[in-house]
Short mmCIF file of C-alpha atoms and ligand atoms in Angstrom, two decimals:
data_model
loop_
_atom_site.label_atom_id
_atom_site.label_comp_id
_atom_site.label_asym_id
_atom_site.label_seq_id
_atom_site.Cartn_x
_atom_site.Cartn_y
_atom_site.Cartn_z
CA MET L 1 104.30 111.67 59.04
CA ILE L 2 105.91 111.88 62.25
CA LEU L 3 106.20 108.58 63.86
CA LEU L 4 107.06 109.79 67.35
CA THR L 5 104.16 110.25 69.76
CA ASP L 6 102.63 113.74 70.23
CA ASP L 7 104.27 114.17 73.15
CA TYR L 8 107.69 114.14 71.93
CA TRP L 9 107.38 117.10 69.21
CA GLU L 10 105.67 120.16 67.92
CA VAL L 11 105.60 122.49 65.02
CA LYS L 12 106.43 126.01 65.74
CA ASP L 13 107.69 129.26 63.68
CA ALA L 14 111.50 128.90 62.70
CA GLY L 15 111.75 132.62 61.77
CA LYS L 16 113.02 132.80 58.14
CA ARG L 17 113.08 129.03 57.41
CA GLY L 18 109.17 129.05 57.83
CA ARG L 19 107.83 126.18 60.12
CA GLY L 20 110.14 123.74 61.95
CA VAL L 21 109.62 120.64 64.06
CA TYR L 22 110.79 120.75 67.56
CA ALA L 23 111.80 118.25 70.50
CA LYS L 24 109.16 118.71 73.48
CA LYS L 25 111.08 115.98 75.20
CA ASP L 26 114.69 114.45 74.79
CA ILE L 27 115.00 111.93 71.81
CA LEU L 28 116.92 108.78 72.08
CA PRO L 29 120.21 108.50 69.65
CA GLY L 30 118.70 106.13 66.82
CA ALA L 31 115.17 106.70 67.22
CA ILE L 32 112.85 106.86 64.45
CA ILE L 33 111.60 110.46 64.06
CA GLY L 34 109.38 109.80 60.73
CA ASP L 35 108.47 108.66 57.26
CA TYR L 36 108.13 110.36 54.28
CA LEU L 37 104.55 109.46 53.21
CA GLY L 38 104.34 111.73 50.24
CA LYS L 39 102.23 111.15 47.09
CA VAL L 40 104.31 109.56 44.35
CA ILE L 41 104.58 111.78 41.31
CA ARG L 42 106.67 111.43 38.39
CA THR L 43 110.11 113.37 38.10
CA ALA L 44 108.65 115.21 35.09
CA GLU L 45 105.90 116.76 36.99
CA GLU L 46 108.04 118.28 39.29
CA ASP L 47 107.99 121.53 38.19
CA THR L 48 104.16 121.61 38.57
CA TYR L 49 104.69 121.13 42.34
CA GLU L 50 107.46 123.13 43.46
CA LYS L 51 107.05 126.57 42.52
CA ASP L 52 107.12 128.58 45.89
CA GLY L 53 110.66 127.99 46.56
CA HIS L 54 109.88 125.47 49.27
CA LEU L 55 111.61 122.17 49.17
CA TYR L 56 109.25 119.43 50.08
CA LEU L 57 110.21 117.24 47.01
CA MET L 58 111.86 113.89 48.02
CA TYR L 59 113.68 111.79 45.98
CA TYR L 60 111.92 108.33 45.41
CA HIS L 61 113.73 106.64 42.56
CA ASP L 62 115.20 108.05 39.26
CA ARG L 63 111.59 108.70 37.61
CA ALA L 64 109.69 109.40 40.56
CA SER L 65 109.67 111.85 43.65
CA LEU L 66 107.26 112.28 46.69
CA TYR L 67 105.36 115.44 47.59
CA PRO L 68 103.43 115.94 50.34
CA VAL L 69 99.75 115.04 50.33
CA ASP L 70 98.93 118.06 52.52
CA VAL L 71 102.05 120.68 52.80
CA LYS L 72 100.26 122.36 55.84
CA ALA L 73 99.74 119.07 58.06
CA ALA L 74 102.61 118.32 60.05
CA GLY L 75 105.27 116.02 58.76
CA VAL L 76 108.97 115.63 58.25
CA HIS L 77 108.82 117.60 55.39
CA LEU L 78 108.85 120.46 58.02
CA ILE L 79 112.19 119.52 59.08
CA ASN L 80 114.84 122.21 57.88
CA HIS L 81 118.13 121.76 56.73
CA SER L 82 121.63 122.26 58.83
CA CYS L 83 124.94 121.28 57.87
CA ALA L 84 125.24 120.24 61.48
CA PRO L 85 121.95 118.38 61.68
CA ASN L 86 120.41 116.14 64.53
CA THR L 87 118.52 113.73 62.18
CA TRP L 88 119.50 111.97 59.17
CA MET L 89 117.59 110.11 56.29
CA TYR L 90 117.45 106.12 56.34
CA THR L 91 116.17 104.25 53.34
CA TYR L 92 114.00 101.17 54.42
CA LYS L 93 111.58 98.96 52.12
CA GLY L 94 111.60 101.96 49.80
CA HIS L 95 110.72 104.57 52.38
CA THR L 96 112.90 107.40 53.58
CA LEU L 97 112.88 107.49 57.50
CA PHE L 98 114.16 110.11 59.46
CA PHE L 99 115.92 109.01 62.57
CA ALA L 100 117.65 110.98 65.56
CA LEU L 101 121.65 110.82 64.71
CA ARG L 102 122.46 111.55 68.16
CA HIS L 103 120.69 112.52 71.87
CA ILE L 104 118.11 115.31 70.93
CA PHE L 105 117.55 117.69 73.62
CA LYS L 106 113.97 118.99 74.59
CA GLY L 107 113.52 122.50 73.03
CA GLU L 108 115.93 121.97 70.18
CA GLU L 109 114.68 122.20 66.35
CA LEU L 110 114.87 118.88 64.64
CA THR L 111 117.13 119.66 61.46
CA ALA L 112 118.54 117.11 58.56
CA SER L 113 120.79 117.76 55.69
CA TYR L 114 119.10 117.49 52.32
CA LEU L 115 121.74 116.03 50.67
CA LEU L 116 121.05 117.92 47.10
CA SER L 117 123.23 116.44 44.37
CA PRO L 118 125.91 118.70 43.34
CA LEU L 119 125.14 122.02 41.88
CA ASP L 120 124.47 121.88 38.11
CA GLU L 121 123.04 124.00 35.01
CA PHE L 122 119.62 122.55 35.92
CA CYS L 123 119.70 124.43 39.63
CA ASP L 124 119.91 128.01 38.00
CA PRO L 125 119.19 130.29 39.56
CA CYS L 126 120.07 128.09 42.44
CA THR L 127 118.04 128.92 45.76
CA HIS L 128 119.69 126.38 48.11
CA THR L 129 122.08 128.83 50.15
CA CYS L 130 122.13 127.58 53.28
CA HIS L 131 122.07 130.11 56.67
CA CYS L 132 121.90 127.32 59.08
CA GLY L 133 125.14 129.22 61.17
CA ALA L 134 126.93 126.04 62.01
CA PRO L 135 130.55 126.43 62.28
CA ASN L 136 130.89 124.03 59.34
CA CYS L 137 128.10 125.29 57.70
CA ASN L 138 129.16 125.37 53.64
CA HIS L 139 126.35 127.82 52.56
CA SER L 140 125.02 125.35 49.96
CA MET L 141 122.55 122.52 50.61
CA HIS L 142 124.31 120.89 47.31
CA MET L 143 126.61 118.26 48.39
CA SER L 144 130.47 118.19 46.72
CA LYS L 145 130.33 115.75 43.91
CA GLU L 146 132.79 113.53 46.04
CA ARG L 147 130.63 113.68 49.01
CA TYR L 148 127.33 112.70 46.92
CA ASP L 149 128.69 110.13 45.19
CA ARG L 150 129.94 108.43 48.33
CA TRP L 151 126.50 108.88 49.90
CA ASP L 152 124.80 107.75 46.77
CA THR L 153 126.74 104.59 47.06
CA PHE L 154 126.12 103.66 50.55
CA ASN L 155 122.14 104.35 50.29
CA ASP L 156 121.96 102.27 47.37
CA GLU L 157 123.27 99.50 49.37
CA GLU L 158 121.29 100.33 52.26
CA ALA L 159 118.10 100.53 50.41
CA ALA L 160 118.88 97.01 48.68
CA ARG L 161 118.78 95.40 52.00
CA THR L 162 115.06 95.54 52.30
CA LYS L 163 112.39 95.04 49.32
CA LYS L 164 110.51 97.98 48.17
CA ALA L 165 106.91 97.94 48.56
CA ARG L 166 104.88 98.78 45.03
CA VAL L 167 103.61 101.87 44.57
CA ARG L 168 101.02 104.03 42.35
CA TYR L 169 101.87 107.16 40.52
CA GLY L 170 99.32 109.60 42.08
CA TYR L 171 98.93 107.77 45.26
CA PRO L 172 100.55 108.42 48.47
CA LEU L 173 102.66 106.10 50.18
CA ALA L 174 101.17 103.76 52.90
CA LYS L 175 102.27 103.63 56.23
CA LEU L 176 104.60 100.61 56.83
CA SER L 177 103.12 97.63 59.31
CA SER L 178 106.45 98.07 60.94
CA TYR L 179 109.38 100.11 61.57
CA PRO L 180 113.09 99.26 62.81
CA LYS L 181 113.33 100.27 66.66
CA SER L 182 116.59 102.12 66.07
CA ILE L 183 119.18 102.85 63.31
CA PRO L 184 122.67 102.41 64.21
CA ASP L 185 125.27 105.01 63.54
CA ASP L 186 127.58 104.87 60.58
CA PRO L 187 130.65 106.99 59.60
CA ILE L 188 129.09 108.07 56.33
CA TYR L 189 126.56 110.48 58.45
CA THR L 190 127.65 114.03 59.44
CA LEU L 191 127.29 113.76 63.45
CA SER L 192 127.68 117.10 65.67
CA GLY L 193 126.88 117.76 69.10
CA SER L 194 124.37 120.40 70.02
CA LEU L 195 125.29 124.03 69.76
CA GLU L 196 122.57 125.00 72.34
CA LYS L 197 124.40 122.91 75.01
CA PRO L 198 127.58 123.25 76.69
CA PRO L 199 130.22 120.87 75.58
CA LEU L 200 131.20 118.00 77.69
CA VAL L 201 134.80 118.73 79.23
CA MET L 202 137.43 115.70 78.64
CA ARG L 203 140.73 115.79 80.30
CA ASP L 204 142.29 113.53 78.13
CA ASP L 205 145.72 114.82 76.71
CA THR L 206 145.50 113.24 73.56
CA LEU L 207 142.49 113.04 71.24
CA PRO L 208 140.35 109.81 71.52
CA SER L 209 139.62 107.82 68.14
CA LEU L 210 137.22 108.99 65.82
CA LYS L 211 135.20 106.13 67.05
CA GLU L 212 135.09 106.91 70.46
CA ILE L 213 134.46 110.84 69.77
CA ARG L 214 131.44 109.79 67.56
CA LYS L 215 129.95 107.18 70.59
CA ILE L 216 130.39 109.92 73.07
CA ILE L 217 128.41 112.57 70.90
CA ARG L 218 125.92 110.08 69.61
CA ASP L 219 125.33 109.08 73.39
CA THR L 220 125.49 112.48 75.20
CA GLY L 221 124.18 114.80 72.21
CA ARG L 222 126.89 117.08 73.25
CA ALA L 223 130.34 118.85 71.66
CA ILE L 224 133.57 118.12 73.35
CA GLU L 225 136.04 120.32 74.63
CA PHE L 226 139.67 119.16 75.42
CA PRO L 227 141.14 121.96 77.94
CA LEU L 228 144.55 120.32 77.80
CA LEU L 229 144.76 120.29 74.28
CA ASN L 230 143.07 123.91 73.72
CA LYS L 231 140.44 122.00 71.44
CA LYS L 232 136.71 121.86 70.96
CA VAL L 233 135.11 119.10 68.90
CA LEU L 234 131.50 119.74 67.62
CA GLY L 235 131.45 116.49 65.38
CA VAL L 236 132.89 114.38 62.79
CA ALA L 237 132.58 114.71 58.91
CA ASP L 238 133.77 112.77 56.24
CA GLY L 239 136.16 110.59 58.56
CA GLU L 240 137.70 114.37 60.14
CA LEU L 241 136.94 116.07 63.28
CA ILE L 242 134.99 119.36 62.91
CA PHE L 243 136.54 121.84 65.38
CA PHE L 244 134.90 125.15 66.58
ZN1 ZN F 301 120.34 124.78 44.18
ZN1 ZN F 302 124.40 125.30 56.72
#
């Protein structure tokens, strides 16, 4: 379910990617976008749900996944994958919340990294090719083993901070009685400025620290151009700058 009020978002045709969720107003960094309130199904039953090539299943725990109660209804399951996403997932009370990684501009499509586990023999033939067009696109929605392990450890720690609500197989998760106001930034998230807006121009003659760069991109939503250094920084991923 999308938790932003209706005036903030709309579902539109996203071309080859099917439908997508678009911002109708600027969204503040850290803002909660929605909660994946699917029906709880056993992992063993996954194949009976996902057979049309869509990627709606959401990992819940090792033996359970979530599947939208109504795939046609608007929800965070319509957020498409990108290698330079503007939202990320946050585990809270066992729920997967989507939040704004940075300032999101009116008109932008909301995107998320699907954080798929490393490609293995079970994903064959793999249909998770990425065509997001971002300068750092790695052409697959699967993460490398190293990245995935790091993310998994981080996410487990995050998830352990709040108590998981009880769930029943075959029933959807219930909306929580309250949600965090805002999610803080963390270096584990891939952060990148908007590719639809001109970069911010900074006349520094040395690059600011990664921490400062993250803060600027998160607050302004823009990539940064350093004309004196002849560099354009799209964002930060895995402790390194993404140039474009
Ligand atoms: Zn695959
Ligand atoms: Zn991509």
